[in-house]
mmCIF file of C-alpha atoms in Angstrom:
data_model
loop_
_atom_site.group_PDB
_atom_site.id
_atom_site.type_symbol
_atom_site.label_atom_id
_atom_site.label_comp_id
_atom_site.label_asym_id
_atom_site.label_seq_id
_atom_site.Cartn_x
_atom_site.Cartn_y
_atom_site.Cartn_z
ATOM 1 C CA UNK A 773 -19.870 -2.117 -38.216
ATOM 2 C CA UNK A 774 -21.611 0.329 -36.002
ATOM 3 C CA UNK A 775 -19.161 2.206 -33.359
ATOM 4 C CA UNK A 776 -21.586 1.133 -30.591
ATOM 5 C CA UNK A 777 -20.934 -2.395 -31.722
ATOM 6 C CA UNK A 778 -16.994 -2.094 -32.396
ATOM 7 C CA UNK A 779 -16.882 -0.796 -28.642
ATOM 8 C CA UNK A 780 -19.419 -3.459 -26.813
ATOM 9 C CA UNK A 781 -16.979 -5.930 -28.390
ATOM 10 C CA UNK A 782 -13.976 -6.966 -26.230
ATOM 11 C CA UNK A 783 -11.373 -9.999 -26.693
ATOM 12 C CA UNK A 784 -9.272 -11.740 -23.831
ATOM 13 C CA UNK A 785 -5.761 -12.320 -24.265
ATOM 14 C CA UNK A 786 -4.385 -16.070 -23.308
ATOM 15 C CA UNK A 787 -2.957 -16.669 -20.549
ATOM 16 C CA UNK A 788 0.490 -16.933 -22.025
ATOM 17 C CA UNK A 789 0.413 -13.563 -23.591
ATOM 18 C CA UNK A 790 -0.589 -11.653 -19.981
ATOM 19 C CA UNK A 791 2.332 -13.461 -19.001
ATOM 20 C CA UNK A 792 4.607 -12.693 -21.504
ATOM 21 C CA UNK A 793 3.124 -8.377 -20.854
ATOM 22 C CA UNK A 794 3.763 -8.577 -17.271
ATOM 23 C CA UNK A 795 7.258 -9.675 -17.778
ATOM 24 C CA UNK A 796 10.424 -7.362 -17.679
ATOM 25 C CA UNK A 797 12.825 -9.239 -20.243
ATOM 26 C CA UNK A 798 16.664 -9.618 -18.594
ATOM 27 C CA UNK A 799 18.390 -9.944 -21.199
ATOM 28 C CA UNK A 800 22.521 -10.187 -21.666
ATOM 29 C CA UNK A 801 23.090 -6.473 -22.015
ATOM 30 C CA UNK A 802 19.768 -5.081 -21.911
ATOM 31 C CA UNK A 803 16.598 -4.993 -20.170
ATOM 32 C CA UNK A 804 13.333 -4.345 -22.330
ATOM 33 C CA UNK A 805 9.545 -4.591 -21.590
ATOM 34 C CA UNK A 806 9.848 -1.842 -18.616
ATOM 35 C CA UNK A 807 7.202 -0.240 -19.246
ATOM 36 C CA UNK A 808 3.416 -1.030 -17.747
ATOM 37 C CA UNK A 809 0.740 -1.063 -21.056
ATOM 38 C CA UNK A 810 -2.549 -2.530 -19.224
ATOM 39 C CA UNK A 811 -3.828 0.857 -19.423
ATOM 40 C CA UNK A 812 -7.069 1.785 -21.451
ATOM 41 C CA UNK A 813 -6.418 2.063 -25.367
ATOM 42 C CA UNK A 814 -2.975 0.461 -25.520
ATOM 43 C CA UNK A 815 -4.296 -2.998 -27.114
ATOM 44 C CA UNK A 816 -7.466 -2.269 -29.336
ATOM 45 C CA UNK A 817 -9.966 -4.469 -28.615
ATOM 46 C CA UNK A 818 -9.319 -4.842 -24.723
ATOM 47 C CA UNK A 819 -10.562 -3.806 -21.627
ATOM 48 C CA UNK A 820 -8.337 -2.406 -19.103
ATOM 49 C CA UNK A 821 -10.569 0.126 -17.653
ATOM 50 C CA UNK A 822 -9.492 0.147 -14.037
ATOM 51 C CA UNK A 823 -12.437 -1.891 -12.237
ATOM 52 C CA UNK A 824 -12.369 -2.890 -7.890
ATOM 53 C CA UNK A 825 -13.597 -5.887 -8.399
ATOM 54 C CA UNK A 826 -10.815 -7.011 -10.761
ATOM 55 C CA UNK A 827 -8.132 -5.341 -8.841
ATOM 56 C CA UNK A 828 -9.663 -7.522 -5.433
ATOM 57 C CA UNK A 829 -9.434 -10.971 -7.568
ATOM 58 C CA UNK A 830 -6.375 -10.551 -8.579
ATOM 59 C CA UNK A 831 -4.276 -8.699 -5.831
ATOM 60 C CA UNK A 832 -3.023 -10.774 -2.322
ATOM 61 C CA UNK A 833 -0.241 -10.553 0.210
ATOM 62 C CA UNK A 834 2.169 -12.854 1.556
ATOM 63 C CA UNK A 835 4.325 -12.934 4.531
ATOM 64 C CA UNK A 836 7.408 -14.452 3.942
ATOM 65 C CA UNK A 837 8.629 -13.379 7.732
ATOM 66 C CA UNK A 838 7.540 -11.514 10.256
ATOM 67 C CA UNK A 839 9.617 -10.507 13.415
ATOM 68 C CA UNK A 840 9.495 -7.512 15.639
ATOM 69 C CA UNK A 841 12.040 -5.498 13.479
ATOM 70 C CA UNK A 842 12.051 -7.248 10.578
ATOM 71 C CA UNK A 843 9.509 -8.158 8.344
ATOM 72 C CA UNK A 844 9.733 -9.531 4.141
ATOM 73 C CA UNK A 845 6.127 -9.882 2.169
ATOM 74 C CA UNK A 846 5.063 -9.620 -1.215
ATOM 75 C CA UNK A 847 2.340 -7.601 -2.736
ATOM 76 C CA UNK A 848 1.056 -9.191 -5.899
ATOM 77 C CA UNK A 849 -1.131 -7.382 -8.099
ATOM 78 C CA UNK A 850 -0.293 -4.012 -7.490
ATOM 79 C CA UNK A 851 0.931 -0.938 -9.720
ATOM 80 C CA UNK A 852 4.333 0.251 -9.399
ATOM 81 C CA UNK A 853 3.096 3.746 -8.405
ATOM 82 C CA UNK A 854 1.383 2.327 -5.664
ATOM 83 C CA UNK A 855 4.380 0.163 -4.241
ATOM 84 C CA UNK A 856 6.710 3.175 -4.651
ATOM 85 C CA UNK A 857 4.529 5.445 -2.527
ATOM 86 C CA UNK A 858 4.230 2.655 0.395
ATOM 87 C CA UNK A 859 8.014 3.052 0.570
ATOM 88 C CA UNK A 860 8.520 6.590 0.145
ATOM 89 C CA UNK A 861 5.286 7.016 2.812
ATOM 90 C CA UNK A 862 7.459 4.285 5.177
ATOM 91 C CA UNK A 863 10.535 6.238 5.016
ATOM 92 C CA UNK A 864 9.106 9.742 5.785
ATOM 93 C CA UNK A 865 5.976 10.292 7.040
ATOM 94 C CA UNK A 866 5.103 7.878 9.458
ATOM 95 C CA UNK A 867 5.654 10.241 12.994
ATOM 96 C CA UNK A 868 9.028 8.834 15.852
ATOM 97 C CA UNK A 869 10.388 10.126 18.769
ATOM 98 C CA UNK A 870 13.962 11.108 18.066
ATOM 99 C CA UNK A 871 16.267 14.117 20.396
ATOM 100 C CA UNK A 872 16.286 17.427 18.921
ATOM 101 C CA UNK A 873 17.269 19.961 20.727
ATOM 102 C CA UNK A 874 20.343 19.159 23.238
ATOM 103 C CA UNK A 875 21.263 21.510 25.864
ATOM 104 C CA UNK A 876 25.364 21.119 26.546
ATOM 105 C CA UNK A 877 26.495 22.346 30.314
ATOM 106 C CA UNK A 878 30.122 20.495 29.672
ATOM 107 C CA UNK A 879 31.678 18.587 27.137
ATOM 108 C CA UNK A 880 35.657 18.200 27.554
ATOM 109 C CA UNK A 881 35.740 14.998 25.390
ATOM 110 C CA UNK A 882 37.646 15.361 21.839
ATOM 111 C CA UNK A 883 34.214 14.825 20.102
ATOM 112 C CA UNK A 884 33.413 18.287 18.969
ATOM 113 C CA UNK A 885 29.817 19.815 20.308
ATOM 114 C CA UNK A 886 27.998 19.291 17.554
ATOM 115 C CA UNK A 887 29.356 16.367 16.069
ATOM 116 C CA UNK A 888 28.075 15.032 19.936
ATOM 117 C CA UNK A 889 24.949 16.382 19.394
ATOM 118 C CA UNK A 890 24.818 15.033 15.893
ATOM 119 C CA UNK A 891 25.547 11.647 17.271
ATOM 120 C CA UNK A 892 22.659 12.061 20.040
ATOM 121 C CA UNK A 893 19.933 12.981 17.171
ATOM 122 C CA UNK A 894 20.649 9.813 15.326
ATOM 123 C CA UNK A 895 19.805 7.245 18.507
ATOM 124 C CA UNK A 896 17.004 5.248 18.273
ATOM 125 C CA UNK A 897 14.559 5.106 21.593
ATOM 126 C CA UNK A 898 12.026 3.364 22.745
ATOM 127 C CA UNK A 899 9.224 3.267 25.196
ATOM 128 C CA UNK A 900 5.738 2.222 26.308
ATOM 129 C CA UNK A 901 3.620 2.238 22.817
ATOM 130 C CA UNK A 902 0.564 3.844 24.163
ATOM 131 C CA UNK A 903 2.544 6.793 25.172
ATOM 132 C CA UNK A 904 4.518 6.966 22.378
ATOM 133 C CA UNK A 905 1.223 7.007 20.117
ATOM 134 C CA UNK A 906 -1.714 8.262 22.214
ATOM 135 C CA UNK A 907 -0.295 10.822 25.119
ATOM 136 C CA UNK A 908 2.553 12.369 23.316
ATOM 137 C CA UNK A 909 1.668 15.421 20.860
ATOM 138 C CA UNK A 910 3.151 17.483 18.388
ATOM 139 C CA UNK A 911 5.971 20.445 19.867
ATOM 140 C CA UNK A 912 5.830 23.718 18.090
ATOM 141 C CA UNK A 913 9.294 25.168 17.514
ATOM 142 C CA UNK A 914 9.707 28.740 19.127
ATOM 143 C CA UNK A 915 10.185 31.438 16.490
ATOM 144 C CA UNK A 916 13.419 33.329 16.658
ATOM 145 C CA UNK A 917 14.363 34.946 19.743
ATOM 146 C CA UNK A 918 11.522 33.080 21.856
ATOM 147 C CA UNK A 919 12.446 31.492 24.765
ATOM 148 C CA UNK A 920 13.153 27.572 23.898
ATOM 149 C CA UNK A 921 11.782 25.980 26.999
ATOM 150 C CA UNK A 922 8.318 28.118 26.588
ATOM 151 C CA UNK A 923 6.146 25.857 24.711
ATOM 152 C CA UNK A 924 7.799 22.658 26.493
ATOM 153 C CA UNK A 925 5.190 20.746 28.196
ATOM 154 C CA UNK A 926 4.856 16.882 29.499
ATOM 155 C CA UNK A 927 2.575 15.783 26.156
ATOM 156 C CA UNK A 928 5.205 17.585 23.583
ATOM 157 C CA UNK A 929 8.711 16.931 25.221
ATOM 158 C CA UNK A 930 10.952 14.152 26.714
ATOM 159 C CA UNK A 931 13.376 14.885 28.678
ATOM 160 C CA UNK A 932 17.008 12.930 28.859
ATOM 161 C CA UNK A 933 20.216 13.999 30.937
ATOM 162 C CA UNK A 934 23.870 12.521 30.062
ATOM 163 C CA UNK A 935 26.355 12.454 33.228
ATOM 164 C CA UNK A 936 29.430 10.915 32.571
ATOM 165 C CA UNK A 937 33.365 11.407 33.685
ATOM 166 C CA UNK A 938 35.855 9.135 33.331
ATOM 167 C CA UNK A 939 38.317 8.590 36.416
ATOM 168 C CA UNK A 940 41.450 6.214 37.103
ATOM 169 C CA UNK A 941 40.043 2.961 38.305
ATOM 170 C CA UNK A 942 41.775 2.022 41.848
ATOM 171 C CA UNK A 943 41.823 -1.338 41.108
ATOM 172 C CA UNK A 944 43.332 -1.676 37.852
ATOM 173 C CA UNK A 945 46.893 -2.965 37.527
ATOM 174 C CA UNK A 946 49.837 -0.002 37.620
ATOM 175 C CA UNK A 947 50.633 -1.295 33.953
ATOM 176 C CA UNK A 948 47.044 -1.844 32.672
ATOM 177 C CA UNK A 949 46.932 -0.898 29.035
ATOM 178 C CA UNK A 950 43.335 -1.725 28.028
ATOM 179 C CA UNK A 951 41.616 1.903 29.005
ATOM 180 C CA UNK A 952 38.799 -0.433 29.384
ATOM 181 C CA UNK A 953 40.070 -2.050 32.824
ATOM 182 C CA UNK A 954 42.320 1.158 33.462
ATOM 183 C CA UNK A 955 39.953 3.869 33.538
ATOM 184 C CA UNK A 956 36.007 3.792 34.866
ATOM 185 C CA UNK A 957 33.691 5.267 32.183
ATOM 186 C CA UNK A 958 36.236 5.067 29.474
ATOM 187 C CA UNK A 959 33.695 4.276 26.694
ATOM 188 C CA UNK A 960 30.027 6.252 27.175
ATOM 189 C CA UNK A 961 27.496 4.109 25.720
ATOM 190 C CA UNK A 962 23.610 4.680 24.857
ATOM 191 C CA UNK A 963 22.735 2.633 28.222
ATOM 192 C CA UNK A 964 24.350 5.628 29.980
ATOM 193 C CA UNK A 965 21.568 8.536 29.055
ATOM 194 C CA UNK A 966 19.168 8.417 31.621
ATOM 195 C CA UNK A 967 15.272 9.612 30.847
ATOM 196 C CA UNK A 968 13.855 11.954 33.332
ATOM 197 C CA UNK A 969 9.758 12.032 33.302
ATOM 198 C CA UNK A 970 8.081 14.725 33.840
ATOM 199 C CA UNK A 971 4.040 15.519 34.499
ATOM 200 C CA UNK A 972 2.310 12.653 33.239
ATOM 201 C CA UNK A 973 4.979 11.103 32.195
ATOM 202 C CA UNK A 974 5.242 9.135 34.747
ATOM 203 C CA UNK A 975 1.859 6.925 33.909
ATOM 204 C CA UNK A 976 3.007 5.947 30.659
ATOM 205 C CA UNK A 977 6.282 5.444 30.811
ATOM 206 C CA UNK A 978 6.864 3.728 34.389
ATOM 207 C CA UNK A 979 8.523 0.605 34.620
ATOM 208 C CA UNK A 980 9.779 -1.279 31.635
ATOM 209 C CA UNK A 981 7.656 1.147 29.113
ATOM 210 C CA UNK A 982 10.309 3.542 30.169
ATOM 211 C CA UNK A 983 11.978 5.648 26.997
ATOM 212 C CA UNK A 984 15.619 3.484 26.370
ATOM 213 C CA UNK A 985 18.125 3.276 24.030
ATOM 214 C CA UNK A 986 16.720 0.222 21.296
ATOM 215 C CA UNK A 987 20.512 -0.574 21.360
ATOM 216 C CA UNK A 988 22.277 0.340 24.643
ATOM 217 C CA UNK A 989 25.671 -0.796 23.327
ATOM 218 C CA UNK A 990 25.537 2.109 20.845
ATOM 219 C CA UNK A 991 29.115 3.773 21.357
ATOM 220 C CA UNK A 992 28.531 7.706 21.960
ATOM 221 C CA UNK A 993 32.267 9.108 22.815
ATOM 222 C CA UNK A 994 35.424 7.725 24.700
ATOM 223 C CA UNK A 995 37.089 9.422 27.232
ATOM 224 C CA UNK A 996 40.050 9.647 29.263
ATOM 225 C CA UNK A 997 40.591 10.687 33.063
ATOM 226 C CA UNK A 998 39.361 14.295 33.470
ATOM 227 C CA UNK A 999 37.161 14.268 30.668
ATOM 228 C CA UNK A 1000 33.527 14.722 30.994
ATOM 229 C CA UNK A 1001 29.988 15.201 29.565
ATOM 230 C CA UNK A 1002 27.139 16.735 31.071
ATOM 231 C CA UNK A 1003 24.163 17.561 29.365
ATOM 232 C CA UNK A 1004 20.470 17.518 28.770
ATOM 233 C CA UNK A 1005 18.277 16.727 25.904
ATOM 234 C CA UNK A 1006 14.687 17.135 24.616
ATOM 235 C CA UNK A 1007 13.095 14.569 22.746
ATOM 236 C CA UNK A 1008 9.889 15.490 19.990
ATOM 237 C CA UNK A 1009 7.440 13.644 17.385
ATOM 238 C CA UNK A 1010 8.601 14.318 13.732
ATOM 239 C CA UNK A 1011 8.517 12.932 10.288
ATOM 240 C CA UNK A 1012 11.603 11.542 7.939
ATOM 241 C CA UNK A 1013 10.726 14.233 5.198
ATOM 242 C CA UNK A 1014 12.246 16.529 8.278
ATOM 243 C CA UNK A 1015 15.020 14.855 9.318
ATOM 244 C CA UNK A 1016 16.204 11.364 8.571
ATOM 245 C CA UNK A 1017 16.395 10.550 12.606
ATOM 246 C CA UNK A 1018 12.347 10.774 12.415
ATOM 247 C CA UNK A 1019 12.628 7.881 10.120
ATOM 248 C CA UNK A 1020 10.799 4.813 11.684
ATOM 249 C CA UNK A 1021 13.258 2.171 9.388
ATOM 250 C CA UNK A 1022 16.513 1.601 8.927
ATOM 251 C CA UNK A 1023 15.210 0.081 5.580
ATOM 252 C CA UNK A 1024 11.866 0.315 3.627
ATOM 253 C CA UNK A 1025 12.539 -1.349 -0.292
ATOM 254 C CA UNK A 1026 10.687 -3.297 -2.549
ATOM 255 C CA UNK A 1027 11.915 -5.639 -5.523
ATOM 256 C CA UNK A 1028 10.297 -7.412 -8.284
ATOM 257 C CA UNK A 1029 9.863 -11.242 -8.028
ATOM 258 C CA UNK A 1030 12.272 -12.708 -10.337
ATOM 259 C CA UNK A 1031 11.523 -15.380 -13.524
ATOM 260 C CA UNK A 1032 13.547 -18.031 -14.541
ATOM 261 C CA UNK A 1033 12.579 -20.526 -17.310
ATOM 262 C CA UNK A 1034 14.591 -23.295 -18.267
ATOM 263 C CA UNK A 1035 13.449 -23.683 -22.430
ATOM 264 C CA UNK A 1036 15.618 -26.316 -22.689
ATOM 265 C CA UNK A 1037 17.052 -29.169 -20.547
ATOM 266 C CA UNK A 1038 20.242 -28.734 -18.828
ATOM 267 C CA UNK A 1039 21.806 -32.120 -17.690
ATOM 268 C CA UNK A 1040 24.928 -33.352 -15.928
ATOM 269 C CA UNK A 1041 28.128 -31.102 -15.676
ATOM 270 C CA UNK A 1042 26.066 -28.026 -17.080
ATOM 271 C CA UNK A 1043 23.539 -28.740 -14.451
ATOM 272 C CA UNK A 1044 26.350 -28.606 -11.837
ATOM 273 C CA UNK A 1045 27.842 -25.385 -13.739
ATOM 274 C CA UNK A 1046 24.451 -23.680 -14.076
ATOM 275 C CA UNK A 1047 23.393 -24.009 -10.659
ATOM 276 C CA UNK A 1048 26.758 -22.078 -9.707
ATOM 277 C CA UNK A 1049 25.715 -19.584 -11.411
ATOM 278 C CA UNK A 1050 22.733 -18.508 -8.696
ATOM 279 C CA UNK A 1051 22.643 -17.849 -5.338
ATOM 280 C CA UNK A 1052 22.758 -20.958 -3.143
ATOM 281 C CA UNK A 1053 18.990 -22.273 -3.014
ATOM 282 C CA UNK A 1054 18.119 -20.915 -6.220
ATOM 283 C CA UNK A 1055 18.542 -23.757 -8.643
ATOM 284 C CA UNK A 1056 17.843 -27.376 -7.626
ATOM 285 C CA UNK A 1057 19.364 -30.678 -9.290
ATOM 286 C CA UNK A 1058 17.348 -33.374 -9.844
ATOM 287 C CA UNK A 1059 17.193 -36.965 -11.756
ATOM 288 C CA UNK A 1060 15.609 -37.687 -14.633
ATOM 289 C CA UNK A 1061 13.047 -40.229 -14.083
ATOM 290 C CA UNK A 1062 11.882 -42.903 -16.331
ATOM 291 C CA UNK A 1063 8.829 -41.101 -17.255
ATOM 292 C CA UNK A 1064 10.815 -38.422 -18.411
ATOM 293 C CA UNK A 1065 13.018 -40.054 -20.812
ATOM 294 C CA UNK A 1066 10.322 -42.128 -22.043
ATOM 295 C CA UNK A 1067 8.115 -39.224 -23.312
ATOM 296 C CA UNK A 1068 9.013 -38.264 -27.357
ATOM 297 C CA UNK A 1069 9.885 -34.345 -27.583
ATOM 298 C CA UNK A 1070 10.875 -33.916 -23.674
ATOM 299 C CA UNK A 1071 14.336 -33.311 -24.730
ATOM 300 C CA UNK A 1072 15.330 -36.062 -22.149
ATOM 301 C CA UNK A 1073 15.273 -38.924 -24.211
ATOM 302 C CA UNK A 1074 18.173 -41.017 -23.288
ATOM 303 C CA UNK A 1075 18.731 -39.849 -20.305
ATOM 304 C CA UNK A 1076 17.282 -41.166 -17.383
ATOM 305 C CA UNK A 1077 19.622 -41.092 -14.349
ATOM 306 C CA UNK A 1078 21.134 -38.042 -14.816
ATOM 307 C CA UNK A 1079 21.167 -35.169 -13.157
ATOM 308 C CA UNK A 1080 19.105 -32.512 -14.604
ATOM 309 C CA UNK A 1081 18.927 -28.518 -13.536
ATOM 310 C CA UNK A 1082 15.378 -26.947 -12.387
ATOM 311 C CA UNK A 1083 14.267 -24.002 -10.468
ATOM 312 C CA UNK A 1084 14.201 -24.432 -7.207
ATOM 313 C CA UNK A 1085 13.299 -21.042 -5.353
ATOM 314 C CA UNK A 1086 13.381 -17.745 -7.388
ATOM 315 C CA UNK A 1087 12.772 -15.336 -5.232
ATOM 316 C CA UNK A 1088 16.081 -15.991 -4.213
ATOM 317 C CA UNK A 1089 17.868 -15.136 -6.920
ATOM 318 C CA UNK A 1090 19.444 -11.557 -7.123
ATOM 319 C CA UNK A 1091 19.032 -11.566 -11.132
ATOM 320 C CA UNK A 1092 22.582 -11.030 -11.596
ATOM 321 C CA UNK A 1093 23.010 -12.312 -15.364
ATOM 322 C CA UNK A 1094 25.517 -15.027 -15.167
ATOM 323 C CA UNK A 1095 24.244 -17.911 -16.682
ATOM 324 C CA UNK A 1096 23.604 -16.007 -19.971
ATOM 325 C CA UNK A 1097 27.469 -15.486 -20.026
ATOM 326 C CA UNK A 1098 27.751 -18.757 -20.855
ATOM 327 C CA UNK A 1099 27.517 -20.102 -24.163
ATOM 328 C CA UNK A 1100 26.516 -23.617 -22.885
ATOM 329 C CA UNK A 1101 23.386 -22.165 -22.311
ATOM 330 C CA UNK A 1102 22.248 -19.954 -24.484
ATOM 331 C CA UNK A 1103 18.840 -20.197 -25.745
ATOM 332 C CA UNK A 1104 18.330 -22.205 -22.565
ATOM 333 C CA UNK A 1105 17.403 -20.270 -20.226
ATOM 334 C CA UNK A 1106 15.137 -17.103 -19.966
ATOM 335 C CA UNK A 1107 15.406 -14.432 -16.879
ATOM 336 C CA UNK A 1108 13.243 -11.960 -16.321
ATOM 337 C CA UNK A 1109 11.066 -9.973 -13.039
ATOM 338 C CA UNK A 1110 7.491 -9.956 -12.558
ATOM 339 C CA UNK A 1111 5.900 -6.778 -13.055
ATOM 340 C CA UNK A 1112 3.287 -6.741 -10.468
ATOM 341 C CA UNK A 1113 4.805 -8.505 -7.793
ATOM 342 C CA UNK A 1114 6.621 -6.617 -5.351
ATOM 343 C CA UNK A 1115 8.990 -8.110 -2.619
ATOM 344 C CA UNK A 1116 8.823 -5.831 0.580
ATOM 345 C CA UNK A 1117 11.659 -6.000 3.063
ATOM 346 C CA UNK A 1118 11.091 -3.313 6.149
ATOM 347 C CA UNK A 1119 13.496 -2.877 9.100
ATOM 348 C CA UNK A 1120 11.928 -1.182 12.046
ATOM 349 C CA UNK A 1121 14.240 0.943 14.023
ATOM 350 C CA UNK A 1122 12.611 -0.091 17.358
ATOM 351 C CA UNK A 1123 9.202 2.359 17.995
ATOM 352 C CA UNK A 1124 7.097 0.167 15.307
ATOM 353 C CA UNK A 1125 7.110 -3.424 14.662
ATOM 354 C CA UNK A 1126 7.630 -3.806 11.366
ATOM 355 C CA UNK A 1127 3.870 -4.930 9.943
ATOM 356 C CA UNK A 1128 2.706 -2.063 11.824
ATOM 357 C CA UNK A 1129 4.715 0.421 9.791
ATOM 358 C CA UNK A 1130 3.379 -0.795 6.961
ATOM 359 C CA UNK A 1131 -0.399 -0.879 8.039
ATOM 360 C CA UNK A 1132 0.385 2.807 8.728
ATOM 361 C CA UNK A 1133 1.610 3.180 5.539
ATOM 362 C CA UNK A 1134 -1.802 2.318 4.561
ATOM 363 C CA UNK A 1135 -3.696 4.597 6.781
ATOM 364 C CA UNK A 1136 -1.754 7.675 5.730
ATOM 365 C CA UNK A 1137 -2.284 6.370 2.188
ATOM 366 C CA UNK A 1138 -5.788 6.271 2.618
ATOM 367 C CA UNK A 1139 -6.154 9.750 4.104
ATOM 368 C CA UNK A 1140 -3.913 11.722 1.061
ATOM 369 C CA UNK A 1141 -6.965 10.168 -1.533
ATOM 370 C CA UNK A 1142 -9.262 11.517 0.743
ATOM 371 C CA UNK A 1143 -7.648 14.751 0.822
ATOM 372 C CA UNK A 1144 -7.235 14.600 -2.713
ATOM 373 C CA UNK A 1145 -10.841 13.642 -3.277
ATOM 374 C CA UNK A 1146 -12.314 16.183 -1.333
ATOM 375 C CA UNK A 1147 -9.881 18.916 -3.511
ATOM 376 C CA UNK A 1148 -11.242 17.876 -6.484
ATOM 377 C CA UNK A 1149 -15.284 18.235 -5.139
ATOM 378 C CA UNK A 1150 -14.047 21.618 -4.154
ATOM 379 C CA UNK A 1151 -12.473 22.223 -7.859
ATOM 380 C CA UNK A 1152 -15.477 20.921 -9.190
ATOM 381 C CA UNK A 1153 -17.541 22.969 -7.694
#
C-alpha cells in the first residue's frame, strides 16, 4: 500500500481499551501502567495528534466544595504536566502581603529576636481586596548600605506596631496560679499588632477592610511582669518561590480519582469484611434482588436476600491496598486511579478565596505560553 494511504488510515480503539490505557493498575505490591502513551506514534495506526477541539470535548470541571478558604474540584481530562504546574504556580507565584522587615525597639521576652521576628513573618493578614490587589505595588529592596526606609512609600509598604507589657493584675487573687487571671497581657496574641495607615492608606483600608490578623488567636510570645515588646514592622507583596510566608495556601495538591471494580460478587460476611476494608462511605451493602438471582451467569444465582458489596463513592477511598490482603477476595476486586482526572484540594490562607487562587493560577499560566510563544517568534526569526 501507498505511504499516503497507510497514513490517511486511522483505527479507534473501544471504549474498554481507552479505559483500560488511562488506568494506573494498584496492584498488591506494585503499581504498573504509570506512564501516559496517548502521544503521537505510540500505537500505530492511531491518532493522538494533540487537537483543541478534542481536548474541549473531553475536558470539564467539577466543584465538589467551595468555601471561602477551602475549596475541592476535579479536573478531568487534563495532562499531568498541566495539573502539576497549577499546583506548583498556586504555591509560589501567585503575589501576598506577608511582614518582612521588622524593626525591634525592645524585646525582654525569652523568645529570642529573631526567632520573634521569624514568628511575625509567618502571620497571615488580611485586608480590603481592592487594596490588597489594585493600590498596593511592588517594594524594591535597598542595596547594601542604603538607607532601609528610602524607597518606603504608602503603595509599597504597610506599616504594623506591636506594644505589649505584661503587669500584675490588681484584681487577681494573692494565690492565683493561672498567669492568665494573675498577670494582664500574659499571652500576646495576633489580635494585639495594631496596623498603622499611612498616605492613601487610609481609603482602602478604612473600616472593616482594615489589614488584621486572618487568625487573631495566633499565640506570638508569653510574658511575665516586666517583660515587654515594642516594635514596628513593614509589610510587602512577594511570591512563595521567595519565601514560603508569600505563599497564598496553606495547601495546594492534587490526586488521581480512584477505580474500584468488583469482577466478582462479594456477598454476606465478606461483604461486611470487605467494606471494612475502605474508608467509611466508600463501599455500600446492598440486597440482592430477585432480578438478580434470576439472571444465568450474574454470579448471584441463589442468592437473593443477601447482602451483597458494591461501590458506593470512590473518590473517597485513600487507595490504601487492604482488600487485596485478603485471600477471600482475590481475583475479586480490581483497584486502580484514573489517569486524567485530578482531585484538587486548595486551602487559602486568608488574602484569596480559594477558586480565586486557582483562576489566578490560570492567568499566570496563560501569560508564561505567551512569553514562551513570543521567545520562540524571536528564535525563529
Amino acid at each position: 500500500m501507498a505511504p499516503g494511504k497507510m497514513a490517511s488510515w486511522r483505527s479507534t480503539p473501544s471504549a474498554e481499551e481507552k479505559e483500560r490505557r488511562n488506568t494506573v493498575g494498584i496492584n498488591l505490591e506494585t503499581v504498573t501502567d504509570v506512564t501516559s502513551v496517548d502521544y503521537p506514534g505510540h500505537f500505530p495506526g492511531e491518532d493522538h495528534a494533540y487537537s483543541l477541539d478534542r481536548f474541549r470535548a473531553g475536558f470539564s470541571v467539577k466543584f465538589h466544595h467551595n468555601d471561602a478558604n477551602d475549596a475541592s474540584f476535579s479536573l478531568v481530562g487534563l495532562d499531568a504536566s498541566l495539573a502539576n504546574a497549577f499546583r506548583r504556580i498556586l504555591i509560589a507565584e501567585i503575589p501576598t502581603l506577608a511582614i518582612e522587615n521588622v524593626y525591634i525597639e525592645n524585646n525582654t521576652s525569652v523568645i529570642q529576636d529573631e526567632v520573634l521576628a521569624h514568628r511575625l513573618g509567618l502571620i497571615p493578614f488580611n485586608g480590603g481586596r481592592d487594596g490588597l490587589r489594585n493600590f498596593l505595588r511592588w517594594h524594591k529592596k535597598p542595596e547594601p548600605g542604603e538607607d532601609p526606609y528610602a524607597g518606603c512609600f504608602d503603595w509599597n509598604t504597610v506599616r504594623l506596631e506591636l506594644n505589649v507589657a505584661c503587669t500584675v493584675d490588681p484584681d487577681a487573687a494573692p494565690d492565683e496560679r493561672d498567669p492568665l487571671r494573675a498577670f494582664r497581657n500574659a499571652h500576646v496574641y495576633a489580635r494585639d499588632i495594631k496596623f498603622v495607615p499611612t498616605g492613601r492608606q487610609v481609603e482602602f483600608f478604612g473600616g472593616e477592610d482594615a489589614i488584621a490578623p486572618v487568625n487573631p488567636d495566633v499565640l506570638i510570645a508569653k510574658l511575665r511582669p516586666r517583660q515587654a515588646i515594642n516594635l514596628s514592622m513593614h509589610m510587602h507583596k512577594g511570591i512563595g518561590a521567595d519565601h514560603a510566608k508569600f505563599s497564598p495556601v496553606a495547601t495546594a495538591s492534587y490526586r488521581l480519582m480512584p477505580t474500584i471494580k468488583i469482577l466478582k460478587p462479594i456477598l454476606g460476611a465478606d461483604a461486611d469484611k470487605f467494606a471494612r476494608c475502605f474508608p467509611q462511605g466508600v463501599i455500600g451493602l446492598e440486597k440482592v434482588t430477585q432480578a438478580e438471582a434470576k439472571r444465568a451467569g450474574s454470579g448471584y444465582e441463589g442468592h437473593a436476600g443477601e447482602k451483597k458489596a458494591v461501590v458506593k463513592d470512590a473518590m473517597k477511598d485513600t487507595v490504601s491496598r487492604e482488600c487485596l490482603r485478603h485471600a477471600e477476595f482475590e481475583g475479586k476486586v480490581k483497584l486502580g486511579r484514573r489517569r486524567d482526572h485530578f482531585i484538587f484540594s486548595i486551602e487559602s490562607t486568608g488574602q484569596w478565596d480559594s477558586d480565586e487562587l486557582f483562576v489566578e493560577a490560570v492567568k499566570h499560566m496563560k501569560m508564561k505560553c505567551k512569553k514562551l510563544e513570543q521567545q520562540v517568534v524571536n528564535m525563529a526569526r
